[in-house]
Amino acid sequence: MNSFIVNMPKKIHFNVELPVICKELLSEYGNILLLLPFESMENNHVIISVVDTLSADGKKLIVKKVASELGINALNRLSEELSYEAVDAVLAVGGGSVLDAAKIISAQYTNGGSAEEILNGEISFTKKSLPLYIAPSTHASAEANSIVSVCSEPLRTFKKEIQNRAFIADEILIDPRLCEGGSRTASLNSMMISFVNLIEGYVSKRANPFCDALITNIFADYEKSIYDICANGIDNEQTRATAAYASVVASVTKEHCGRGIVSSLANAVCSVYKIPYGAVCGALMYPATLKSMQKVQMFAPASVTTEKFSRLGALCSGMDYEFDKHHVLLRSLNNNLSDLRDDLKLPALCALGVERESFYNIVSKVLPSETPVDFAESELIDILEAAF
């Protein structure tokens, strides 16, 4: 029997008040590195309260800003600045680039090495990383995984993902208030990343019962929360809490099930164009999933993957899953994803600035995925064309 090792933080705190939980968890540390987004959250009342609470406790806060695109040079500059500072723990509040920087810095501070050496896998990480606490401010991902993403310099020459257990945060702090009040576009982009990760993780070649149970438990509620927040204007602590939990599940799913074809294609597009990754995921979500479903039906209609797609159809529609209803359930999933694209007015690739002339360049940059079917180059071009 194959063993399954779960890579997750020690603890995930849901629906907490960030200042209160930070005071409790960081009480034993004197020098705390606080990482925030460059487009500052300093005016956010939650962040202000965190700073005031920790400062009142006599903590030394070393505040650093991280740009929305995390590059190698920026990481090296940050590491050099911190080499003159005593740091006992890291607290990161923000989106993907802030949390990725925190993951790398917490491991780099104790193990040394440049950002290039880390990206090239030249650091063994034999020493324990600094204690790391992260509080996501978007629903792109709760970063409850060992994956980081870094751009080369100049930015956008390539974007590389690396994975190492040293990057797993000690604790995740989910305060839904951090995500409230964001723009519809930012919320939609971040939520599409998690939505795609849930679909692709469920049908992945590396799918497992642990992630399957998490996904089926939250999938329908998460789809409803996307509609509530991004279409119906119901932006409150309850809808954000549902979305936050789903982002944790999506993050864990990516860790254990790998990337799918949407994620791979989106990474490739974003290595050519400076476009928000979540927007590209939204544009590719329906045509890429449909292409996968069609190919599975063509070559393996009685496979477990067909059952998985059918079960997603049942979750979306509220119907009971039955083996002899695969055709109905697959059609239901197709209609559901198509409606989601149309109802939320997800922009096509052309509206995002992608040009047809770049399709072959994009396809050349696509990395292998855990999608249950293989795609020829011409089929990837077809997906891009359908998303155009």
mmCIF file of C-alpha atoms in Angstrom:
data_model
loop_
_atom_site.group_PDB
_atom_site.id
_atom_site.type_symbol
_atom_site.label_atom_id
_atom_site.label_comp_id
_atom_site.label_asym_id
_atom_site.label_seq_id
_atom_site.Cartn_x
_atom_site.Cartn_y
_atom_site.Cartn_z
ATOM 1 C CA MET A 1 0.000 0.000 0.000
ATOM 2 C CA ASN A 2 1.427 3.390 -1.006
ATOM 3 C CA SER A 3 1.904 5.869 1.826
ATOM 4 C CA PHE A 4 0.598 9.408 1.486
ATOM 5 C CA ILE A 5 2.498 12.190 3.235
ATOM 6 C CA VAL A 6 0.460 15.312 3.893
ATOM 7 C CA ASN A 7 2.478 18.515 3.551
ATOM 8 C CA MET A 8 0.591 21.183 5.457
ATOM 9 C CA PRO A 9 1.212 23.888 8.047
ATOM 10 C CA LYS A 10 1.065 22.866 11.684
ATOM 11 C CA LYS A 11 -2.144 24.800 12.162
ATOM 12 C CA ILE A 12 -4.636 26.856 10.153
ATOM 13 C CA HIS A 13 -6.686 29.386 12.118
ATOM 14 C CA PHE A 14 -10.034 30.201 10.453
ATOM 15 C CA ASN A 15 -12.141 33.320 10.967
ATOM 16 C CA VAL A 16 -9.832 34.926 13.500
ATOM 17 C CA GLU A 17 -9.215 38.557 14.407
ATOM 18 C CA LEU A 18 -5.678 39.049 13.137
ATOM 19 C CA PRO A 19 -4.438 41.464 15.856
ATOM 20 C CA VAL A 20 -5.662 39.137 18.616
ATOM 21 C CA ILE A 21 -4.170 35.951 17.140
ATOM 22 C CA CYS A 22 -0.878 37.703 16.301
ATOM 23 C CA LYS A 23 -0.495 38.894 19.876
ATOM 24 C CA GLU A 24 -1.067 35.346 21.103
ATOM 25 C CA LEU A 25 1.120 33.483 18.618
ATOM 26 C CA LEU A 26 4.012 35.951 18.431
ATOM 27 C CA SER A 27 4.317 36.595 22.168
ATOM 28 C CA GLU A 28 7.601 34.709 22.497
ATOM 29 C CA TYR A 29 9.419 36.605 19.721
ATOM 30 C CA GLY A 30 11.159 39.947 20.203
ATOM 31 C CA ASN A 31 12.157 40.831 16.630
ATOM 32 C CA ILE A 32 9.485 40.303 13.994
ATOM 33 C CA LEU A 33 9.847 40.817 10.248
ATOM 34 C CA LEU A 34 6.533 42.140 8.891
ATOM 35 C CA LEU A 35 6.135 41.818 5.122
ATOM 36 C CA LEU A 36 3.432 43.877 3.392
ATOM 37 C CA PRO A 37 2.473 44.614 -0.231
ATOM 38 C CA PHE A 38 4.123 47.531 -2.016
ATOM 39 C CA GLU A 39 0.665 48.876 -2.851
ATOM 40 C CA SER A 40 0.418 49.348 0.855
ATOM 41 C CA MET A 41 -2.131 47.944 3.252
ATOM 42 C CA GLU A 42 -0.899 50.355 5.924
ATOM 43 C CA ASN A 43 -4.205 52.195 5.781
ATOM 44 C CA ASN A 44 -6.099 48.963 6.396
ATOM 45 C CA HIS A 45 -7.516 49.133 9.909
ATOM 46 C CA VAL A 46 -6.656 45.465 10.531
ATOM 47 C CA ILE A 47 -2.987 46.038 9.672
ATOM 48 C CA ILE A 48 -2.856 49.214 11.746
ATOM 49 C CA SER A 49 -4.269 47.294 14.685
ATOM 50 C CA VAL A 50 -1.718 44.481 14.217
ATOM 51 C CA VAL A 51 1.170 46.967 14.229
ATOM 52 C CA ASP A 52 -0.209 48.820 17.251
ATOM 53 C CA THR A 53 -0.854 45.595 19.172
ATOM 54 C CA LEU A 54 2.601 44.132 18.572
ATOM 55 C CA SER A 55 4.357 47.443 19.200
ATOM 56 C CA ALA A 56 2.486 47.850 22.489
ATOM 57 C CA ASP A 57 3.851 44.454 23.500
ATOM 58 C CA GLY A 58 7.387 45.785 23.042
ATOM 59 C CA LYS A 59 8.102 43.942 19.803
ATOM 60 C CA LYS A 60 10.617 45.333 17.332
ATOM 61 C CA LEU A 61 8.868 45.354 13.957
ATOM 62 C CA ILE A 62 11.020 45.316 10.823
ATOM 63 C CA VAL A 63 8.596 46.360 8.087
ATOM 64 C CA LYS A 64 9.464 45.572 4.453
ATOM 65 C CA LYS A 65 7.423 46.009 1.273
ATOM 66 C CA VAL A 66 7.147 43.453 -1.545
ATOM 67 C CA ALA A 67 6.150 44.361 -5.110
ATOM 68 C CA SER A 68 3.282 42.605 -6.900
ATOM 69 C CA GLU A 69 5.821 40.835 -9.130
ATOM 70 C CA LEU A 70 8.373 38.985 -7.031
ATOM 71 C CA GLY A 71 11.733 39.050 -8.826
ATOM 72 C CA ILE A 72 15.156 37.551 -8.123
ATOM 73 C CA ASN A 73 16.846 40.939 -7.693
ATOM 74 C CA ALA A 74 14.202 42.110 -5.233
ATOM 75 C CA LEU A 75 14.647 38.941 -3.194
ATOM 76 C CA ASN A 76 18.431 39.395 -3.087
ATOM 77 C CA ARG A 77 18.060 43.040 -2.010
ATOM 78 C CA LEU A 78 15.635 42.057 0.740
ATOM 79 C CA SER A 79 17.965 39.307 1.927
ATOM 80 C CA GLU A 80 20.924 41.709 2.021
ATOM 81 C CA GLU A 81 18.941 44.272 4.032
ATOM 82 C CA LEU A 82 17.908 41.614 6.527
ATOM 83 C CA SER A 83 21.457 40.338 6.961
ATOM 84 C CA TYR A 84 22.009 43.331 9.262
ATOM 85 C CA GLU A 85 18.870 42.645 11.285
ATOM 86 C CA ALA A 86 18.094 40.209 14.081
ATOM 87 C CA VAL A 87 14.892 38.388 13.100
ATOM 88 C CA ASP A 88 13.145 35.845 15.319
ATOM 89 C CA ALA A 89 9.978 35.257 13.275
ATOM 90 C CA VAL A 90 8.275 36.340 10.046
ATOM 91 C CA LEU A 91 4.717 37.638 9.702
ATOM 92 C CA ALA A 92 3.468 38.177 6.135
ATOM 93 C CA VAL A 93 0.173 39.879 5.297
ATOM 94 C CA GLY A 94 -0.771 40.183 1.642
ATOM 95 C CA GLY A 95 -1.171 38.377 -1.647
ATOM 96 C CA GLY A 96 0.889 35.792 -3.492
ATOM 97 C CA SER A 97 4.139 37.737 -3.968
ATOM 98 C CA VAL A 98 4.276 38.806 -0.307
ATOM 99 C CA LEU A 99 3.629 35.286 0.952
ATOM 100 C CA ASP A 100 6.098 33.744 -1.507
ATOM 101 C CA ALA A 101 8.756 36.232 -0.392
ATOM 102 C CA ALA A 102 8.077 35.317 3.235
ATOM 103 C CA LYS A 103 8.436 31.619 2.492
ATOM 104 C CA ILE A 104 11.785 32.107 0.775
ATOM 105 C CA ILE A 105 13.178 34.629 3.260
ATOM 106 C CA SER A 106 12.253 32.483 6.272
ATOM 107 C CA ALA A 107 14.245 29.575 4.794
ATOM 108 C CA GLN A 108 17.044 31.710 3.347
ATOM 109 C CA TYR A 109 17.673 33.618 6.589
ATOM 110 C CA THR A 110 18.799 30.463 8.411
ATOM 111 C CA ASN A 111 20.272 28.496 5.487
ATOM 112 C CA GLY A 112 21.946 31.217 3.402
ATOM 113 C CA GLY A 113 22.314 31.253 -0.374
ATOM 114 C CA SER A 114 21.173 33.654 -3.059
ATOM 115 C CA ALA A 115 17.774 33.688 -4.716
ATOM 116 C CA GLU A 116 19.388 32.203 -7.850
ATOM 117 C CA GLU A 117 20.858 29.309 -5.871
ATOM 118 C CA ILE A 118 17.507 28.633 -4.239
ATOM 119 C CA LEU A 119 15.690 28.667 -7.588
ATOM 120 C CA ASN A 120 18.296 26.330 -9.080
ATOM 121 C CA GLY A 121 17.917 23.852 -6.226
ATOM 122 C CA GLU A 122 21.479 24.393 -4.956
ATOM 123 C CA ILE A 123 20.516 24.932 -1.297
ATOM 124 C CA SER A 124 19.845 21.876 0.838
ATOM 125 C CA PHE A 125 17.914 23.672 3.622
ATOM 126 C CA THR A 126 19.440 21.592 6.399
ATOM 127 C CA LYS A 127 18.561 24.203 9.051
ATOM 128 C CA LYS A 128 15.048 24.919 10.228
ATOM 129 C CA SER A 129 13.435 27.983 8.660
ATOM 130 C CA LEU A 130 12.460 30.974 10.762
ATOM 131 C CA PRO A 131 9.004 30.605 12.323
ATOM 132 C CA LEU A 132 6.589 31.769 9.615
ATOM 133 C CA TYR A 133 3.041 33.073 10.057
ATOM 134 C CA ILE A 134 1.084 34.178 6.992
ATOM 135 C CA ALA A 135 -2.231 36.007 6.645
ATOM 136 C CA PRO A 136 -3.604 35.996 3.070
ATOM 137 C CA SER A 137 -5.307 39.163 1.860
ATOM 138 C CA THR A 138 -6.702 37.611 -1.337
ATOM 139 C CA HIS A 139 -8.491 34.401 -2.271
ATOM 140 C CA ALA A 140 -5.877 33.436 -4.857
ATOM 141 C CA SER A 141 -4.410 30.952 -2.465
ATOM 142 C CA ALA A 142 -3.913 30.653 1.248
ATOM 143 C CA GLU A 143 -0.384 29.453 0.473
ATOM 144 C CA ALA A 144 -0.837 26.392 2.674
ATOM 145 C CA ASN A 145 1.751 24.622 0.557
ATOM 146 C CA SER A 146 5.483 24.355 -0.165
ATOM 147 C CA ILE A 147 5.352 26.143 -3.541
ATOM 148 C CA VAL A 148 6.802 29.551 -4.402
ATOM 149 C CA SER A 149 6.790 31.443 -7.693
ATOM 150 C CA VAL A 150 9.517 33.923 -8.721
ATOM 151 C CA CYS A 151 10.075 35.979 -11.866
ATOM 152 C CA SER A 152 13.473 36.324 -13.481
ATOM 153 C CA GLU A 153 15.084 39.719 -14.109
ATOM 154 C CA PRO A 154 14.143 41.571 -16.179
ATOM 155 C CA LEU A 155 10.661 40.639 -15.049
ATOM 156 C CA ARG A 156 8.593 38.347 -17.256
ATOM 157 C CA THR A 157 11.494 36.662 -19.030
ATOM 158 C CA PHE A 158 10.241 33.596 -17.184
ATOM 159 C CA LYS A 159 8.338 32.716 -14.049
ATOM 160 C CA LYS A 160 9.601 29.717 -12.153
ATOM 161 C CA GLU A 161 7.832 27.627 -9.538
ATOM 162 C CA ILE A 162 9.890 25.707 -7.006
ATOM 163 C CA GLN A 163 8.750 23.378 -4.271
ATOM 164 C CA ASN A 164 10.443 22.519 -0.991
ATOM 165 C CA ARG A 165 9.167 21.535 2.447
ATOM 166 C CA ALA A 166 11.270 24.380 3.894
ATOM 167 C CA PHE A 167 8.714 26.797 2.418
ATOM 168 C CA ILE A 168 5.738 25.473 4.388
ATOM 169 C CA ALA A 169 4.458 28.114 6.810
ATOM 170 C CA ASP A 170 4.134 27.220 10.465
ATOM 171 C CA GLU A 171 0.644 28.669 10.788
ATOM 172 C CA ILE A 172 -1.941 30.264 8.469
ATOM 173 C CA LEU A 173 -4.080 33.067 9.885
ATOM 174 C CA ILE A 174 -7.391 33.551 8.069
ATOM 175 C CA ASP A 175 -9.045 36.870 8.874
ATOM 176 C CA PRO A 176 -11.871 37.337 6.300
ATOM 177 C CA ARG A 177 -11.859 41.095 6.928
ATOM 178 C CA LEU A 178 -8.547 41.354 5.057
ATOM 179 C CA CYS A 179 -10.362 40.393 1.857
ATOM 180 C CA GLU A 180 -13.503 42.489 2.294
ATOM 181 C CA GLY A 181 -14.052 45.564 0.161
ATOM 182 C CA GLY A 182 -11.595 44.688 -2.584
ATOM 183 C CA SER A 183 -12.421 45.500 -6.184
ATOM 184 C CA ARG A 184 -14.625 43.077 -8.085
ATOM 185 C CA THR A 185 -11.871 42.475 -10.630
ATOM 186 C CA ALA A 186 -9.242 41.669 -7.999
ATOM 187 C CA SER A 187 -11.643 39.381 -6.138
ATOM 188 C CA LEU A 188 -12.718 37.601 -9.315
ATOM 189 C CA ASN A 189 -9.145 37.085 -10.513
ATOM 190 C CA SER A 190 -8.020 35.629 -7.199
ATOM 191 C CA MET A 191 -11.089 33.415 -6.834
ATOM 192 C CA MET A 192 -10.688 31.977 -10.327
ATOM 193 C CA ILE A 193 -7.221 30.735 -9.400
ATOM 194 C CA SER A 194 -8.636 28.744 -6.500
ATOM 195 C CA PHE A 195 -11.626 27.566 -8.546
ATOM 196 C CA VAL A 196 -9.330 26.217 -11.255
ATOM 197 C CA ASN A 197 -7.095 24.519 -8.673
ATOM 198 C CA LEU A 198 -10.124 22.749 -7.188
ATOM 199 C CA ILE A 199 -11.318 21.415 -10.561
ATOM 200 C CA GLU A 200 -7.879 20.385 -11.738
ATOM 201 C CA GLY A 201 -6.909 18.851 -8.413
ATOM 202 C CA TYR A 202 -10.036 16.709 -8.335
ATOM 203 C CA VAL A 203 -9.384 15.147 -11.758
ATOM 204 C CA SER A 204 -5.577 15.160 -11.505
ATOM 205 C CA LYS A 205 -3.507 12.069 -12.181
ATOM 206 C CA ARG A 206 -2.221 12.589 -8.623
ATOM 207 C CA ALA A 207 -5.677 12.957 -7.080
ATOM 208 C CA ASN A 208 -6.090 11.286 -3.690
ATOM 209 C CA PRO A 209 -8.913 10.605 -1.199
ATOM 210 C CA PHE A 210 -7.652 13.288 1.204
ATOM 211 C CA CYS A 211 -7.954 16.128 -1.328
ATOM 212 C CA ASP A 212 -11.070 14.620 -2.927
ATOM 213 C CA ALA A 213 -12.895 14.825 0.401
ATOM 214 C CA LEU A 214 -11.850 18.438 0.949
ATOM 215 C CA ILE A 215 -12.850 19.474 -2.579
ATOM 216 C CA THR A 216 -16.268 17.805 -2.633
ATOM 217 C CA ASN A 217 -17.049 19.352 0.742
ATOM 218 C CA ILE A 218 -16.502 22.946 -0.443
ATOM 219 C CA PHE A 219 -16.922 23.013 -4.249
ATOM 220 C CA ALA A 220 -20.607 23.943 -4.539
ATOM 221 C CA ASP A 221 -20.461 26.463 -1.678
ATOM 222 C CA TYR A 222 -17.393 28.089 -3.211
ATOM 223 C CA GLU A 223 -19.056 28.479 -6.584
ATOM 224 C CA LYS A 224 -21.968 30.180 -4.816
ATOM 225 C CA SER A 225 -19.596 32.502 -2.965
ATOM 226 C CA ILE A 226 -18.011 33.514 -6.291
ATOM 227 C CA TYR A 227 -21.442 34.524 -7.558
ATOM 228 C CA ASP A 228 -22.294 36.245 -4.251
ATOM 229 C CA ILE A 229 -19.120 38.336 -4.103
ATOM 230 C CA CYS A 230 -18.480 38.991 -7.792
ATOM 231 C CA ALA A 231 -22.002 39.130 -9.262
ATOM 232 C CA ASN A 232 -24.515 39.773 -6.498
ATOM 233 C CA GLY A 233 -22.615 42.272 -4.377
ATOM 234 C CA ILE A 234 -22.879 40.167 -1.225
ATOM 235 C CA ASP A 235 -19.460 40.986 0.175
ATOM 236 C CA ASN A 236 -19.498 40.237 3.876
ATOM 237 C CA GLU A 237 -17.640 38.232 6.477
ATOM 238 C CA GLN A 238 -19.665 35.076 5.806
ATOM 239 C CA THR A 239 -19.114 34.984 2.040
ATOM 240 C CA ARG A 240 -15.458 35.871 2.492
ATOM 241 C CA ALA A 241 -15.047 33.155 5.123
ATOM 242 C CA THR A 242 -16.384 30.551 2.689
ATOM 243 C CA ALA A 243 -14.023 31.812 0.018
ATOM 244 C CA ALA A 244 -11.102 31.838 2.451
ATOM 245 C CA TYR A 245 -11.696 28.216 3.418
ATOM 246 C CA ALA A 246 -11.900 27.246 -0.254
ATOM 247 C CA SER A 247 -8.619 29.016 -0.926
ATOM 248 C CA VAL A 248 -6.968 26.889 1.760
ATOM 249 C CA VAL A 249 -8.362 23.707 0.172
ATOM 250 C CA ALA A 250 -7.197 24.905 -3.264
ATOM 251 C CA SER A 251 -3.727 25.570 -1.895
ATOM 252 C CA VAL A 252 -3.503 22.136 -0.272
ATOM 253 C CA THR A 253 -4.818 20.603 -3.496
ATOM 254 C CA LYS A 254 -2.115 22.239 -5.587
ATOM 255 C CA GLU A 255 0.507 20.961 -3.172
ATOM 256 C CA HIS A 256 -0.593 17.333 -3.398
ATOM 257 C CA CYS A 257 -2.171 17.063 -6.855
ATOM 258 C CA GLY A 258 0.061 19.316 -8.944
ATOM 259 C CA ARG A 259 -0.866 21.744 -11.689
ATOM 260 C CA GLY A 260 -3.382 21.062 -14.436
ATOM 261 C CA ILE A 261 -3.494 22.242 -18.021
ATOM 262 C CA VAL A 262 -5.195 25.565 -17.169
ATOM 263 C CA SER A 263 -2.477 26.394 -14.652
ATOM 264 C CA SER A 264 0.280 25.362 -17.048
ATOM 265 C CA LEU A 265 -1.134 27.376 -19.935
ATOM 266 C CA ALA A 266 -1.795 30.386 -17.689
ATOM 267 C CA ASN A 267 1.805 30.336 -16.462
ATOM 268 C CA ALA A 268 2.979 30.248 -20.060
ATOM 269 C CA VAL A 269 0.752 33.167 -21.072
ATOM 270 C CA CYS A 270 1.973 35.197 -18.099
ATOM 271 C CA SER A 271 5.591 34.533 -19.045
ATOM 272 C CA VAL A 272 4.916 36.301 -22.364
ATOM 273 C CA TYR A 273 2.449 39.013 -21.281
ATOM 274 C CA LYS A 274 2.184 41.125 -18.154
ATOM 275 C CA ILE A 275 -1.382 40.042 -17.406
ATOM 276 C CA PRO A 276 -2.879 39.048 -14.037
ATOM 277 C CA TYR A 277 -2.559 35.294 -13.682
ATOM 278 C CA GLY A 278 -6.080 34.975 -12.276
ATOM 279 C CA ALA A 279 -7.592 36.736 -15.285
ATOM 280 C CA VAL A 280 -5.853 34.270 -17.602
ATOM 281 C CA CYS A 281 -7.110 31.354 -15.497
ATOM 282 C CA GLY A 282 -10.621 32.756 -15.911
ATOM 283 C CA ALA A 283 -10.266 33.011 -19.683
ATOM 284 C CA LEU A 284 -8.907 29.452 -19.985
ATOM 285 C CA MET A 285 -11.104 27.750 -17.366
ATOM 286 C CA TYR A 286 -14.021 26.762 -19.596
ATOM 287 C CA PRO A 287 -12.336 25.930 -22.937
ATOM 288 C CA ALA A 288 -9.488 23.963 -21.339
ATOM 289 C CA THR A 289 -11.787 21.988 -19.031
ATOM 290 C CA LEU A 290 -14.161 21.282 -21.927
ATOM 291 C CA LYS A 291 -11.262 20.049 -24.073
ATOM 292 C CA SER A 292 -10.140 17.737 -21.259
ATOM 293 C CA MET A 293 -13.664 16.377 -20.816
ATOM 294 C CA GLN A 294 -14.049 15.772 -24.558
ATOM 295 C CA LYS A 295 -10.744 13.954 -24.827
ATOM 296 C CA VAL A 296 -11.487 11.790 -21.797
ATOM 297 C CA GLN A 297 -14.845 10.868 -23.304
ATOM 298 C CA MET A 298 -13.221 10.029 -26.604
ATOM 299 C CA PHE A 299 -10.465 7.773 -25.262
ATOM 300 C CA ALA A 300 -11.586 6.656 -21.795
ATOM 301 C CA PRO A 301 -15.367 6.988 -21.398
ATOM 302 C CA ALA A 302 -15.489 4.410 -18.590
ATOM 303 C CA SER A 303 -12.527 5.821 -16.663
ATOM 304 C CA VAL A 304 -12.296 7.174 -13.137
ATOM 305 C CA THR A 305 -11.720 10.608 -14.683
ATOM 306 C CA THR A 306 -15.119 10.440 -16.397
ATOM 307 C CA GLU A 307 -16.634 9.636 -13.025
ATOM 308 C CA LYS A 308 -14.772 12.553 -11.442
ATOM 309 C CA PHE A 309 -16.031 15.053 -14.038
ATOM 310 C CA SER A 310 -19.527 13.617 -13.579
ATOM 311 C CA ARG A 311 -19.344 14.036 -9.825
ATOM 312 C CA LEU A 312 -18.354 17.688 -10.320
ATOM 313 C CA GLY A 313 -21.440 18.026 -12.510
ATOM 314 C CA ALA A 314 -23.542 16.590 -9.708
ATOM 315 C CA LEU A 315 -22.050 19.000 -7.173
ATOM 316 C CA CYS A 316 -22.719 22.007 -9.440
ATOM 317 C CA SER A 317 -26.289 21.009 -10.275
ATOM 318 C CA GLY A 318 -27.361 19.645 -6.922
ATOM 319 C CA MET A 319 -28.271 16.318 -8.532
ATOM 320 C CA ASP A 320 -27.384 12.995 -6.964
ATOM 321 C CA TYR A 321 -24.489 11.196 -8.595
ATOM 322 C CA GLU A 322 -25.432 8.000 -10.414
ATOM 323 C CA PHE A 323 -23.172 5.948 -12.636
ATOM 324 C CA ASP A 324 -25.739 5.628 -15.403
ATOM 325 C CA LYS A 325 -26.262 9.402 -15.515
ATOM 326 C CA HIS A 326 -22.746 10.328 -16.635
ATOM 327 C CA HIS A 327 -23.978 11.835 -19.892
ATOM 328 C CA VAL A 328 -26.464 14.091 -18.094
ATOM 329 C CA LEU A 329 -23.974 15.098 -15.407
ATOM 330 C CA LEU A 330 -21.199 15.875 -17.892
ATOM 331 C CA ARG A 331 -23.578 18.060 -19.869
ATOM 332 C CA SER A 332 -24.592 19.750 -16.630
ATOM 333 C CA LEU A 333 -20.947 20.526 -15.778
ATOM 334 C CA ASN A 334 -20.360 21.867 -19.281
ATOM 335 C CA ASN A 335 -23.399 24.147 -19.027
ATOM 336 C CA ASN A 336 -22.480 25.234 -15.519
ATOM 337 C CA LEU A 337 -18.941 26.299 -16.421
ATOM 338 C CA SER A 338 -20.176 28.012 -19.577
ATOM 339 C CA ASP A 339 -22.782 29.913 -17.553
ATOM 340 C CA LEU A 340 -20.169 30.874 -14.968
ATOM 341 C CA ARG A 341 -17.974 32.336 -17.711
ATOM 342 C CA ASP A 342 -20.883 34.277 -19.219
ATOM 343 C CA ASP A 343 -22.560 35.385 -15.979
ATOM 344 C CA LEU A 344 -19.325 36.725 -14.518
ATOM 345 C CA LYS A 345 -18.292 38.205 -17.882
ATOM 346 C CA LEU A 346 -14.850 36.620 -17.679
ATOM 347 C CA PRO A 347 -12.663 38.441 -20.229
ATOM 348 C CA ALA A 348 -11.364 36.526 -23.247
ATOM 349 C CA LEU A 349 -7.643 36.391 -24.007
ATOM 350 C CA CYS A 350 -8.000 39.003 -26.746
ATOM 351 C CA ALA A 351 -9.544 41.440 -24.252
ATOM 352 C CA LEU A 352 -6.552 40.849 -21.965
ATOM 353 C CA GLY A 353 -4.138 41.852 -24.721
ATOM 354 C CA VAL A 354 -3.010 38.428 -25.939
ATOM 355 C CA GLU A 355 -2.309 38.234 -29.687
ATOM 356 C CA ARG A 356 -2.823 35.197 -31.897
ATOM 357 C CA GLU A 357 0.689 35.618 -33.295
ATOM 358 C CA SER A 358 2.090 34.640 -29.893
ATOM 359 C CA PHE A 359 0.233 31.325 -29.557
ATOM 360 C CA TYR A 360 3.144 29.150 -30.682
ATOM 361 C CA ASN A 361 5.525 31.027 -28.392
ATOM 362 C CA ILE A 362 3.115 30.495 -25.480
ATOM 363 C CA VAL A 363 2.706 26.785 -26.209
ATOM 364 C CA SER A 364 6.489 26.360 -26.324
ATOM 365 C CA LYS A 365 6.632 27.484 -22.687
ATOM 366 C CA VAL A 366 3.947 25.119 -21.349
ATOM 367 C CA LEU A 367 5.282 22.843 -18.610
ATOM 368 C CA PRO A 368 4.085 19.256 -18.050
ATOM 369 C CA SER A 369 0.880 18.988 -16.064
ATOM 370 C CA GLU A 370 -1.049 16.401 -14.073
ATOM 371 C CA THR A 371 -4.080 16.673 -16.367
ATOM 372 C CA PRO A 372 -5.398 13.124 -16.968
ATOM 373 C CA VAL A 373 -4.998 13.414 -20.754
ATOM 374 C CA ASP A 374 -2.049 14.536 -22.858
ATOM 375 C CA PHE A 375 -2.422 17.397 -25.320
ATOM 376 C CA ALA A 376 -0.633 17.798 -28.622
ATOM 377 C CA GLU A 377 0.686 21.238 -29.521
ATOM 378 C CA SER A 378 -2.170 21.692 -31.984
ATOM 379 C CA GLU A 379 -4.704 20.949 -29.223
ATOM 380 C CA LEU A 380 -3.141 23.557 -26.960
ATOM 381 C CA ILE A 381 -3.432 26.052 -29.815
ATOM 382 C CA ASP A 382 -7.104 25.052 -30.103
ATOM 383 C CA ILE A 383 -7.636 25.828 -26.396
ATOM 384 C CA LEU A 384 -5.996 29.233 -26.776
ATOM 385 C CA GLU A 385 -8.112 29.927 -29.855
ATOM 386 C CA ALA A 386 -11.306 28.948 -28.017
ATOM 387 C CA ALA A 387 -10.331 31.272 -25.156
ATOM 388 C CA PHE A 388 -9.507 34.086 -27.545
#
